[in-house]
Amino acid sequence: MSCSLKAVWNALTRAARPAIAAAACLASFSADTSTTHAQLASVTDVEPYFVLTKTPDAALRCRAGEIWYAVANLKENTTLRVDGQTEGWLRVWYPPDLPAVVKAAEGELRDADKLVVLTRKSRLWSFNSTDPTGSYTPLTATELLPGNALPYLETIFDRDGTVFGYKVKAPPGCKGFVMESDVRRATAEESARALAEWNADTTSSAPAPASAAPAAAPPAAPTAATPSADTPVAQPEQRIEPPSTSAPASPQATPPDGGGSEPSPGAPPAEGAPPAPTPSTPDGTPPTLVNEGPQVQPTPVVPEDAAPQPAPPPKESYIDKLRKLDQAFSDMMKEDAQDPEYEALIGEYNKLREELGEGPLSAKARAYIEARVALLQLRSELRKGKADLENLRRTTQSATDDAAASVRRVIDSRLYEVVGRLRASALYDGDGMPLMYRIEAADGGPLRTLAYIPGDPRFDLAGKLGMVVGVKAEPVEEVKGRVRVLKPSAVDVIDPTVR
């Protein structure tokens, strides 16, 4: 007996070696999915502070963890504002002029204004600098309302020439992630200088209150990305305050062009005037940043033309399909999975791999899928090996229970195409996949899926779950030649005991 067990174990380990080697390419697929469905590390909010990149081309990523893509490569000594952290990662605010993506189903391009106007609620999408059509990570913390306008940069086309979406200038308040090893903490002087610039940028980007008097400023030359007066652009509500000092200075209102009379030191500031930028503290300590988070929901405007027509539902991309398959993969990897549907999932992965087009992202996706399939095959082989070991032990047993014996007698009678216990399928649950039930072996041997039957109200399959049934049917098709799918003409209860 010991020699037989050792031979089975050696055969299993030899079969597993190619799959283990193939699994190493999982790390090369940076376009996740889905999310893809790797668990993201929880991010802890921290008191905001400034850091500077210390390496050339430090990557600003769409998320932390193992699955990400680069939004941009930052120059050395780029100043970033940190407000969250997780193991080895820092959450930072976007520096100025980084892009975002509006998908074609979410907005429309106004060529005259060089603006992209949202036609439905959207959180925008983090720009994928390697392959813009692989931009799948939501960007903003809250949804932007229809009618919001974003400066247009360029149109993104899919591989078949259709418009995938629009590259736009990201609104204030967007965030990404950098590796903690790519940055260093700012000194007191660098923090004070960065804070002054931050306050100036925040004041200049904030919309003026409605009650404020118009300032006599020289008109600016129009640019292609300047929105029209009746189109709102999302702005965050944020404030950054230095540490309190012993004697705060009295606010004074100064005209933008530097001319005009100044109010007396004791006079109150003009109604609606923005506060002057606060200087750095005298002792050189870094000021404290107060983070209230972006609130990017300005009042929407009514479009100039008639009410917008409902946009057609976006077609499901291979990234979305990969997310669904990866969710099933994660469920099957759990230790408590009694009868994982490895073979069926391998078939669905192979089907998706054949649908992939050409391009660098497709090549990474193909390698990612092949690694998933290799891991599933490894788990399947190991599970079959355990079944073989169990069968070797069962050869020493002379008795079986009455229920298993009766099932075998029915099978031997050949009255049914398949006999087994009726179970629900975790993969073919009717949500994105066809609704099918599976027939699980009930002959006293190891658990395994014998066949699938589609849901049919004539047979009340939901009411027979857990019972041993006999299925009269003919084979209809196979999933990549691995799993039988039957079209039943009768489903009879052999043993009503539910297990």
Coordinates of C-alpha atoms in Angstrom, one line a residue:
M1 CA 0.0 0.0 0.0
S2 CA 2.8 2.4 0.9
C3 CA 4.5 1.9 -2.4
S4 CA 1.3 2.6 -4.3
L5 CA 0.7 5.8 -2.4
K6 CA 4.3 7.0 -3.0
A7 CA 4.0 6.3 -6.7
V8 CA 0.7 8.3 -6.9
W9 CA 2.3 11.2 -5.0
N10 CA 5.4 11.3 -7.3
A11 CA 3.2 11.3 -10.4
L12 CA 1.2 14.3 -9.0
T13 CA 4.3 16.4 -8.3
R14 CA 5.7 15.7 -11.8
A15 CA 2.4 16.9 -13.4
A16 CA 2.4 20.0 -11.2
R17 CA 5.8 21.3 -12.1
P18 CA 4.8 23.0 -15.5
A19 CA 1.8 24.6 -13.9
I20 CA 3.8 26.0 -11.0
A21 CA 6.3 27.5 -13.6
A22 CA 3.4 29.0 -15.6
A23 CA 1.9 30.6 -12.5
A24 CA 4.9 32.9 -12.2
C25 CA 3.6 35.1 -15.1
L26 CA 0.6 36.2 -13.0
A27 CA 2.5 39.1 -11.7
S28 CA 3.2 40.4 -15.3
F29 CA -0.5 41.3 -15.9
S30 CA -0.8 44.8 -14.5
A31 CA -4.3 45.6 -16.0
D32 CA -6.5 44.2 -13.4
T33 CA -9.6 43.5 -13.2
S34 CA -11.1 43.3 -12.4
T35 CA -10.5 44.2 -10.5
T36 CA -8.2 41.7 -11.4
H37 CA -10.2 40.4 -8.4
A38 CA -7.2 40.5 -6.2
Q39 CA -8.1 41.9 -2.8
L40 CA -7.0 45.5 -2.4
A41 CA -5.3 46.5 0.8
S42 CA -7.3 48.8 3.0
V43 CA -6.0 52.4 3.0
T44 CA -5.7 54.2 6.3
D45 CA -6.3 58.0 6.3
V46 CA -3.4 60.0 7.6
E47 CA -2.8 63.7 8.5
P48 CA -1.8 65.2 5.1
Y49 CA 1.8 65.9 4.4
F50 CA 4.1 66.5 1.4
V51 CA 6.6 64.1 -0.3
L52 CA 8.9 64.5 -3.3
T53 CA 9.7 61.8 -5.8
K54 CA 13.3 60.6 -5.6
T55 CA 13.6 58.5 -8.7
P56 CA 13.2 59.4 -12.4
D57 CA 10.0 58.2 -14.0
A58 CA 8.3 57.2 -10.7
A59 CA 5.0 55.6 -11.6
L60 CA 1.8 57.1 -10.4
R61 CA -0.6 54.1 -10.3
C62 CA -4.3 53.7 -10.4
R63 CA -4.4 51.7 -7.2
A64 CA -2.3 49.9 -4.6
G65 CA -1.6 46.2 -4.5
E66 CA -0.6 43.6 -7.0
I67 CA -3.0 44.6 -9.8
W68 CA -2.5 48.1 -11.2
Y69 CA -1.5 50.1 -14.2
A70 CA 0.5 53.4 -14.5
V71 CA -1.5 56.6 -14.9
A72 CA 1.7 58.6 -15.5
N73 CA 5.5 58.6 -14.9
L74 CA 6.5 61.5 -12.7
K75 CA 9.7 63.5 -13.0
E76 CA 12.2 63.5 -10.1
N77 CA 11.5 66.0 -7.3
T78 CA 7.8 66.2 -8.2
T79 CA 5.9 67.4 -5.1
L80 CA 2.9 65.2 -4.0
R81 CA 0.4 65.6 -1.2
V82 CA -0.2 62.5 0.8
D83 CA -3.5 61.8 2.7
G84 CA -3.5 57.9 3.1
Q85 CA -1.3 54.9 3.3
T86 CA -1.2 51.2 3.2
E87 CA 1.6 48.6 3.4
G88 CA 4.3 50.0 1.1
W89 CA 2.0 52.5 -0.7
L90 CA 0.9 56.1 -0.3
R91 CA -2.3 57.7 -1.6
V92 CA -1.5 61.0 -3.2
W93 CA -3.4 63.8 -4.9
Y94 CA -2.9 64.2 -8.6
P95 CA -0.4 66.8 -9.6
P96 CA -1.7 69.4 -12.1
D97 CA -2.6 68.6 -15.7
L98 CA -2.9 64.8 -15.5
P99 CA -5.5 63.1 -17.7
A100 CA -8.6 61.1 -17.0
V101 CA -11.0 59.2 -19.3
V102 CA -14.6 59.7 -20.1
K103 CA -16.1 56.6 -21.9
A104 CA -18.1 57.2 -25.0
A105 CA -21.4 56.1 -23.4
E106 CA -20.9 58.7 -20.6
G107 CA -20.3 61.9 -22.4
E108 CA -20.3 63.8 -25.7
L109 CA -17.6 66.0 -27.4
R110 CA -18.4 69.7 -28.1
D111 CA -15.9 70.5 -30.8
A112 CA -16.7 74.3 -30.7
D113 CA -15.7 74.5 -27.0
K114 CA -13.2 71.7 -26.9
L115 CA -15.1 70.3 -24.0
V116 CA -16.4 66.8 -23.1
V117 CA -19.8 67.2 -21.4
L118 CA -21.2 64.3 -19.3
T119 CA -24.5 62.9 -20.4
R120 CA -24.9 60.5 -17.4
K121 CA -23.5 60.2 -13.9
S122 CA -19.8 59.1 -13.9
R123 CA -16.8 58.7 -11.6
L124 CA -14.5 59.0 -14.6
W125 CA -11.8 56.5 -15.2
S126 CA -8.1 56.5 -14.3
F127 CA -6.1 56.9 -17.5
N128 CA -4.0 53.9 -18.6
S129 CA -0.8 55.3 -20.0
T130 CA 0.2 52.0 -21.6
D131 CA -3.2 51.2 -23.3
P132 CA -5.9 53.9 -22.9
T133 CA -8.6 51.3 -23.9
G134 CA -7.6 49.4 -20.8
S135 CA -8.7 52.3 -18.5
Y136 CA -11.0 50.4 -16.1
T137 CA -10.4 51.8 -12.6
P138 CA -13.0 54.4 -11.3
L139 CA -11.2 57.7 -10.5
T140 CA -13.3 60.1 -8.4
A141 CA -14.6 59.4 -4.9
T142 CA -18.1 60.6 -5.9
E143 CA -20.1 60.7 -9.1
L144 CA -20.1 63.7 -11.3
L145 CA -23.5 64.8 -12.5
P146 CA -24.7 65.1 -16.1
G147 CA -23.9 68.5 -17.6
N148 CA -20.4 68.8 -16.0
A149 CA -17.7 69.7 -18.6
L150 CA -14.1 68.7 -18.7
P151 CA -11.3 70.1 -21.0
Y152 CA -10.9 67.8 -24.0
L153 CA -7.4 66.5 -24.9
E154 CA -7.9 63.8 -27.5
T155 CA -10.2 61.0 -28.7
I156 CA -9.4 57.4 -27.8
F157 CA -10.2 54.8 -30.4
D158 CA -10.8 51.1 -29.9
R159 CA -9.0 48.4 -32.0
D160 CA -11.9 48.2 -34.4
G161 CA -11.9 52.0 -35.0
T162 CA -14.9 52.8 -32.9
V163 CA -14.7 55.6 -30.3
F164 CA -13.8 54.1 -26.9
G165 CA -13.9 57.4 -25.1
Y166 CA -12.2 60.8 -24.5
K167 CA -9.0 61.8 -22.8
V168 CA -9.7 64.8 -20.7
K169 CA -8.0 66.9 -18.1
A170 CA -8.7 65.3 -14.7
P171 CA -10.7 67.6 -12.3
P172 CA -9.1 68.7 -9.0
G173 CA -9.2 66.2 -6.1
C174 CA -8.3 63.1 -8.0
K175 CA -6.0 60.6 -6.3
G176 CA -3.6 57.8 -7.2
F177 CA -0.9 55.7 -5.5
V178 CA 2.9 55.8 -5.4
M179 CA 5.3 53.3 -3.8
E180 CA 6.7 54.5 -0.6
S181 CA 10.2 53.6 -1.8
D182 CA 9.9 56.0 -4.7
V183 CA 9.5 59.2 -2.6
R184 CA 11.0 61.0 0.4
R185 CA 9.3 63.2 3.0
A186 CA 9.6 66.9 2.3
T187 CA 11.7 69.1 4.6
A188 CA 10.1 71.9 6.7
E189 CA 11.1 74.5 4.0
E190 CA 9.9 72.3 1.2
S191 CA 6.6 71.7 3.0
A192 CA 6.1 75.4 3.6
R193 CA 6.8 76.3 0.0
A194 CA 4.5 73.5 -1.3
L195 CA 1.7 74.6 1.1
A196 CA 1.9 78.2 -0.2
E197 CA 1.7 76.9 -3.8
W198 CA -1.1 74.6 -2.9
N199 CA -3.1 77.4 -1.3
A200 CA -2.5 79.7 -4.3
D201 CA -3.7 76.9 -6.7
T202 CA -6.7 76.2 -4.6
T203 CA -7.7 79.9 -4.4
S204 CA -7.3 80.4 -8.1
S205 CA -9.2 77.3 -9.1
A206 CA -12.1 77.8 -6.7
P207 CA -15.2 79.4 -8.4
A208 CA -16.0 83.0 -7.2
P209 CA -19.1 83.5 -5.0
A210 CA -22.2 84.8 -6.7
S211 CA -22.3 87.9 -4.4
A212 CA -18.8 89.0 -5.2
A213 CA -18.3 92.2 -7.3
P214 CA -16.6 91.7 -10.6
A215 CA -12.9 92.5 -10.5
A216 CA -11.3 94.7 -13.1
A217 CA -8.8 92.2 -14.5
P218 CA -7.4 92.2 -18.0
P219 CA -9.2 89.7 -20.2
A220 CA -7.3 86.4 -20.7
A221 CA -6.7 85.1 -24.2
P222 CA -9.1 82.2 -24.9
T223 CA -7.8 78.7 -25.2
A224 CA -9.1 75.6 -26.7
A225 CA -9.8 74.1 -23.3
T226 CA -11.6 77.1 -21.8
P227 CA -15.3 76.2 -20.9
S228 CA -18.2 78.4 -21.9
A229 CA -19.8 80.6 -19.2
D230 CA -22.9 78.4 -18.9
T231 CA -21.0 75.1 -18.5
P232 CA -20.0 74.1 -15.0
V233 CA -16.6 72.5 -14.3
A234 CA -16.3 70.2 -11.3
Q235 CA -14.3 71.8 -8.4
P236 CA -13.5 70.3 -5.0
E237 CA -14.3 71.9 -1.7
Q238 CA -11.0 71.9 0.2
R239 CA -9.1 74.1 2.6
I240 CA -5.6 74.0 3.9
E241 CA -4.7 75.8 7.1
P242 CA -1.4 76.6 8.8
P243 CA -0.9 76.1 12.5
S244 CA -2.5 78.9 14.6
T245 CA -0.2 81.7 15.6
S246 CA -0.4 84.1 18.5
A247 CA -1.7 87.1 16.5
P248 CA -3.5 86.4 13.3
A249 CA -3.2 89.1 10.7
S250 CA -6.2 91.1 9.7
P251 CA -7.4 90.2 6.2
Q252 CA -7.1 92.8 3.5
A253 CA -8.7 92.8 0.0
T254 CA -6.3 93.7 -2.9
P255 CA -7.5 94.2 -6.5
P256 CA -6.1 91.6 -8.9
D257 CA -4.2 94.1 -10.9
G258 CA -2.5 95.6 -7.8
G259 CA -4.2 99.0 -8.3
G260 CA -7.0 100.7 -6.4
S261 CA -7.2 101.9 -2.8
E262 CA -6.5 99.5 0.1
P263 CA -9.0 99.3 3.0
S264 CA -7.9 100.4 6.4
P265 CA -6.3 97.7 8.6
G266 CA -9.4 97.5 10.8
A267 CA -12.0 97.4 8.0
P268 CA -13.7 94.1 7.3
P269 CA -13.0 92.3 4.1
A270 CA -15.2 92.8 1.1
E271 CA -18.2 90.5 1.0
G272 CA -17.4 87.3 -1.0
A273 CA -13.7 88.1 -1.5
P274 CA -11.5 85.0 -1.3
P275 CA -9.1 84.9 1.6
A276 CA -5.5 85.8 0.9
P277 CA -3.0 82.9 0.8
T278 CA -1.6 82.3 4.3
P279 CA 2.2 82.6 4.5
S280 CA 4.4 80.0 6.0
T281 CA 5.0 80.0 9.8
P282 CA 7.8 82.2 11.1
D283 CA 9.6 79.3 12.9
G284 CA 9.8 77.3 9.7
T285 CA 7.7 74.3 10.9
P286 CA 5.6 72.7 8.2
P287 CA 2.0 74.0 8.2
T288 CA -0.9 71.6 9.0
L289 CA -3.1 70.5 6.1
V290 CA -6.8 70.0 6.8
N291 CA -8.3 67.6 4.3
E292 CA -12.1 67.7 3.8
G293 CA -11.9 65.6 0.6
P294 CA -13.2 66.5 -2.9
Q295 CA -16.9 67.3 -3.3
V296 CA -17.2 67.2 -7.1
Q297 CA -21.0 67.7 -7.5
P298 CA -21.7 71.2 -8.9
T299 CA -25.1 72.2 -10.0
P300 CA -25.9 70.7 -13.4
V301 CA -27.0 72.7 -16.3
V302 CA -29.7 71.9 -18.8
P303 CA -28.1 71.0 -22.2
E304 CA -28.5 73.6 -25.0
D305 CA -30.4 71.3 -27.3
A306 CA -33.2 68.9 -26.5
A307 CA -33.1 66.4 -23.7
P308 CA -30.3 63.9 -24.3
Q309 CA -31.2 60.6 -25.7
P310 CA -30.5 57.6 -23.5
A311 CA -27.0 56.3 -24.4
P312 CA -26.8 52.7 -25.6
P313 CA -25.6 50.2 -23.0
P314 CA -21.9 49.8 -23.3
K315 CA -20.8 46.5 -24.8
E316 CA -19.2 44.1 -22.3
S317 CA -15.4 44.2 -22.7
Y318 CA -13.1 41.3 -22.2
I319 CA -12.0 43.0 -18.9
D320 CA -15.5 42.7 -17.6
K321 CA -15.7 39.1 -18.6
L322 CA -12.3 38.5 -17.0
R323 CA -13.6 40.0 -13.8
K324 CA -16.5 37.5 -13.7
L325 CA -14.3 34.6 -14.3
D326 CA -11.8 35.7 -11.7
Q327 CA -14.6 36.0 -9.1
A328 CA -15.5 32.4 -9.8
F329 CA -11.7 31.5 -9.6
S330 CA -11.4 33.2 -6.2
D331 CA -14.5 31.3 -4.9
M332 CA -13.0 28.0 -6.1
M333 CA -9.7 28.6 -4.5
K334 CA -11.4 28.7 -1.0
E335 CA -10.5 25.7 1.2
D336 CA -14.1 24.9 1.9
A337 CA -15.0 24.3 -1.7
Q338 CA -16.4 20.8 -1.8
D339 CA -16.6 20.2 -5.6
P340 CA -14.9 23.0 -7.5
E341 CA -15.9 23.2 -11.1
Y342 CA -12.3 23.4 -12.4
E343 CA -12.9 21.9 -15.8
A344 CA -15.8 24.1 -16.7
L345 CA -13.9 27.3 -15.6
I346 CA -10.9 26.2 -17.6
G347 CA -13.1 25.9 -20.6
E348 CA -14.5 29.5 -20.1
Y349 CA -11.0 30.9 -19.7
N350 CA -9.9 29.2 -22.9
K351 CA -13.0 30.6 -24.7
L352 CA -12.1 34.1 -23.6
R353 CA -8.5 33.7 -24.6
E354 CA -9.6 32.9 -28.1
E355 CA -11.7 36.1 -28.3
L356 CA -8.7 38.4 -27.5
G357 CA -7.4 40.6 -30.2
E358 CA -3.9 41.9 -30.8
G359 CA -1.9 44.4 -28.9
P360 CA 0.3 44.7 -25.8
L361 CA -2.6 44.6 -23.3
S362 CA -4.1 41.5 -25.0
A363 CA -0.7 39.8 -24.9
K364 CA -0.6 40.4 -21.1
A365 CA -4.2 39.3 -20.7
R366 CA -3.4 36.1 -22.7
A367 CA -0.4 35.3 -20.4
Y368 CA -2.6 36.1 -17.4
I369 CA -5.3 33.7 -18.5
E370 CA -2.8 30.9 -19.3
A371 CA -1.4 31.3 -15.8
R372 CA -4.9 31.0 -14.4
V373 CA -5.6 27.9 -16.4
A374 CA -2.3 26.4 -15.3
L375 CA -3.2 26.9 -11.6
L376 CA -6.6 25.4 -12.2
Q377 CA -5.1 22.4 -13.9
L378 CA -2.7 22.1 -11.0
R379 CA -5.5 22.2 -8.4
S380 CA -7.5 19.7 -10.5
E381 CA -4.6 17.3 -10.8
L382 CA -4.0 17.5 -7.0
R383 CA -7.6 16.9 -6.4
K384 CA -7.7 13.9 -8.7
G385 CA -4.6 12.7 -6.9
K386 CA -6.4 12.9 -3.5
A387 CA -9.3 11.0 -5.1
D388 CA -6.9 8.3 -6.2
L389 CA -5.4 8.0 -2.7
E390 CA -9.0 7.8 -1.4
N391 CA -9.8 5.1 -3.8
L392 CA -6.7 3.1 -2.7
R393 CA -7.9 3.3 0.9
R394 CA -11.4 2.4 -0.2
T395 CA -10.2 -0.8 -1.7
T396 CA -9.5 -2.1 1.8
Q397 CA -13.2 -1.5 2.8
S398 CA -15.7 -4.3 2.0
A399 CA -18.9 -2.6 2.9
T400 CA -20.8 0.4 1.4
D401 CA -23.9 2.1 2.6
D402 CA -27.3 1.1 1.3
A403 CA -28.0 4.4 -0.6
A404 CA -24.7 4.1 -2.6
A405 CA -25.5 0.5 -3.4
S406 CA -29.0 1.4 -4.7
V407 CA -27.6 4.2 -6.9
R408 CA -25.1 1.8 -8.4
R409 CA -27.8 -0.7 -9.1
V410 CA -29.8 2.0 -11.0
I411 CA -26.7 3.0 -12.9
D412 CA -26.0 -0.6 -13.9
S413 CA -29.6 -1.0 -15.1
R414 CA -28.8 1.6 -17.8
L415 CA -32.3 3.1 -17.6
Y416 CA -30.8 6.6 -17.3
E417 CA -28.1 8.5 -19.1
V418 CA -26.7 9.7 -15.8
V419 CA -27.5 9.1 -12.1
G420 CA -26.4 11.4 -9.3
R421 CA -27.2 14.0 -6.7
L422 CA -28.7 17.3 -8.1
R423 CA -26.8 20.4 -7.2
A424 CA -26.9 24.1 -8.0
S425 CA -23.9 25.4 -10.1
A426 CA -21.8 28.2 -8.7
L427 CA -20.6 29.1 -12.2
Y428 CA -23.7 28.7 -14.3
D429 CA -26.1 30.6 -12.0
G430 CA -28.0 32.5 -14.6
D431 CA -26.3 35.8 -13.8
G432 CA -24.0 36.5 -16.8
M433 CA -23.8 32.7 -17.5
P434 CA -26.7 30.4 -18.6
L435 CA -28.7 28.8 -15.8
M436 CA -27.7 25.1 -15.4
Y437 CA -27.8 22.5 -12.7
R438 CA -25.0 19.9 -12.2
I439 CA -25.3 16.2 -11.5
E440 CA -22.8 15.2 -8.8
A441 CA -21.6 11.6 -8.4
A442 CA -23.4 9.8 -5.5
D443 CA -22.0 6.3 -5.9
G444 CA -19.9 6.4 -2.7
G445 CA -16.7 7.5 -4.5
P446 CA -15.1 11.0 -4.5
L447 CA -17.3 13.9 -5.3
R448 CA -17.2 14.9 -9.0
T449 CA -19.5 16.6 -11.5
L450 CA -20.9 14.1 -14.0
A451 CA -22.9 16.4 -16.3
Y452 CA -24.9 19.6 -16.5
I453 CA -28.6 20.0 -17.3
P454 CA -30.2 23.4 -18.2
G455 CA -32.9 24.8 -16.0
D456 CA -36.4 23.7 -17.2
P457 CA -39.6 24.5 -15.3
R458 CA -41.2 21.2 -16.4
F459 CA -39.0 19.2 -14.0
D460 CA -39.1 21.4 -10.9
L461 CA -35.3 21.1 -10.6
A462 CA -35.1 23.6 -7.7
G463 CA -37.4 21.4 -5.6
K464 CA -35.2 18.4 -6.2
L465 CA -31.9 19.9 -5.1
G466 CA -29.9 17.6 -2.8
M467 CA -31.8 14.5 -4.0
V468 CA -30.4 11.6 -6.0
V469 CA -32.0 11.7 -9.5
G470 CA -31.9 9.8 -12.7
V471 CA -31.8 11.8 -16.0
K472 CA -33.0 10.4 -19.3
A473 CA -31.4 12.6 -21.9
E474 CA -29.1 12.8 -24.9
P475 CA -25.8 14.8 -25.0
V476 CA -26.2 18.2 -26.5
E477 CA -22.8 19.9 -26.3
E478 CA -19.6 20.0 -24.3
V479 CA -17.8 23.0 -22.8
K480 CA -14.4 22.9 -24.6
G481 CA -14.7 19.1 -24.7
R482 CA -14.5 18.8 -20.9
V483 CA -18.0 18.8 -19.4
R484 CA -21.1 17.1 -20.7
V485 CA -24.3 19.2 -21.1
L486 CA -27.5 17.1 -21.4
K487 CA -31.0 17.9 -22.7
P488 CA -33.2 16.0 -20.3
S489 CA -36.5 14.3 -21.3
A490 CA -37.2 13.1 -17.7
V491 CA -35.7 13.8 -14.3
D492 CA -36.8 11.1 -11.8
V493 CA -36.1 11.0 -8.0
I494 CA -34.2 7.9 -7.1
D495 CA -33.5 8.8 -3.4
P496 CA -35.5 11.7 -1.9
T497 CA -33.0 12.0 1.0
V498 CA -31.7 15.5 0.8
R499 CA -27.9 15.9 1.5

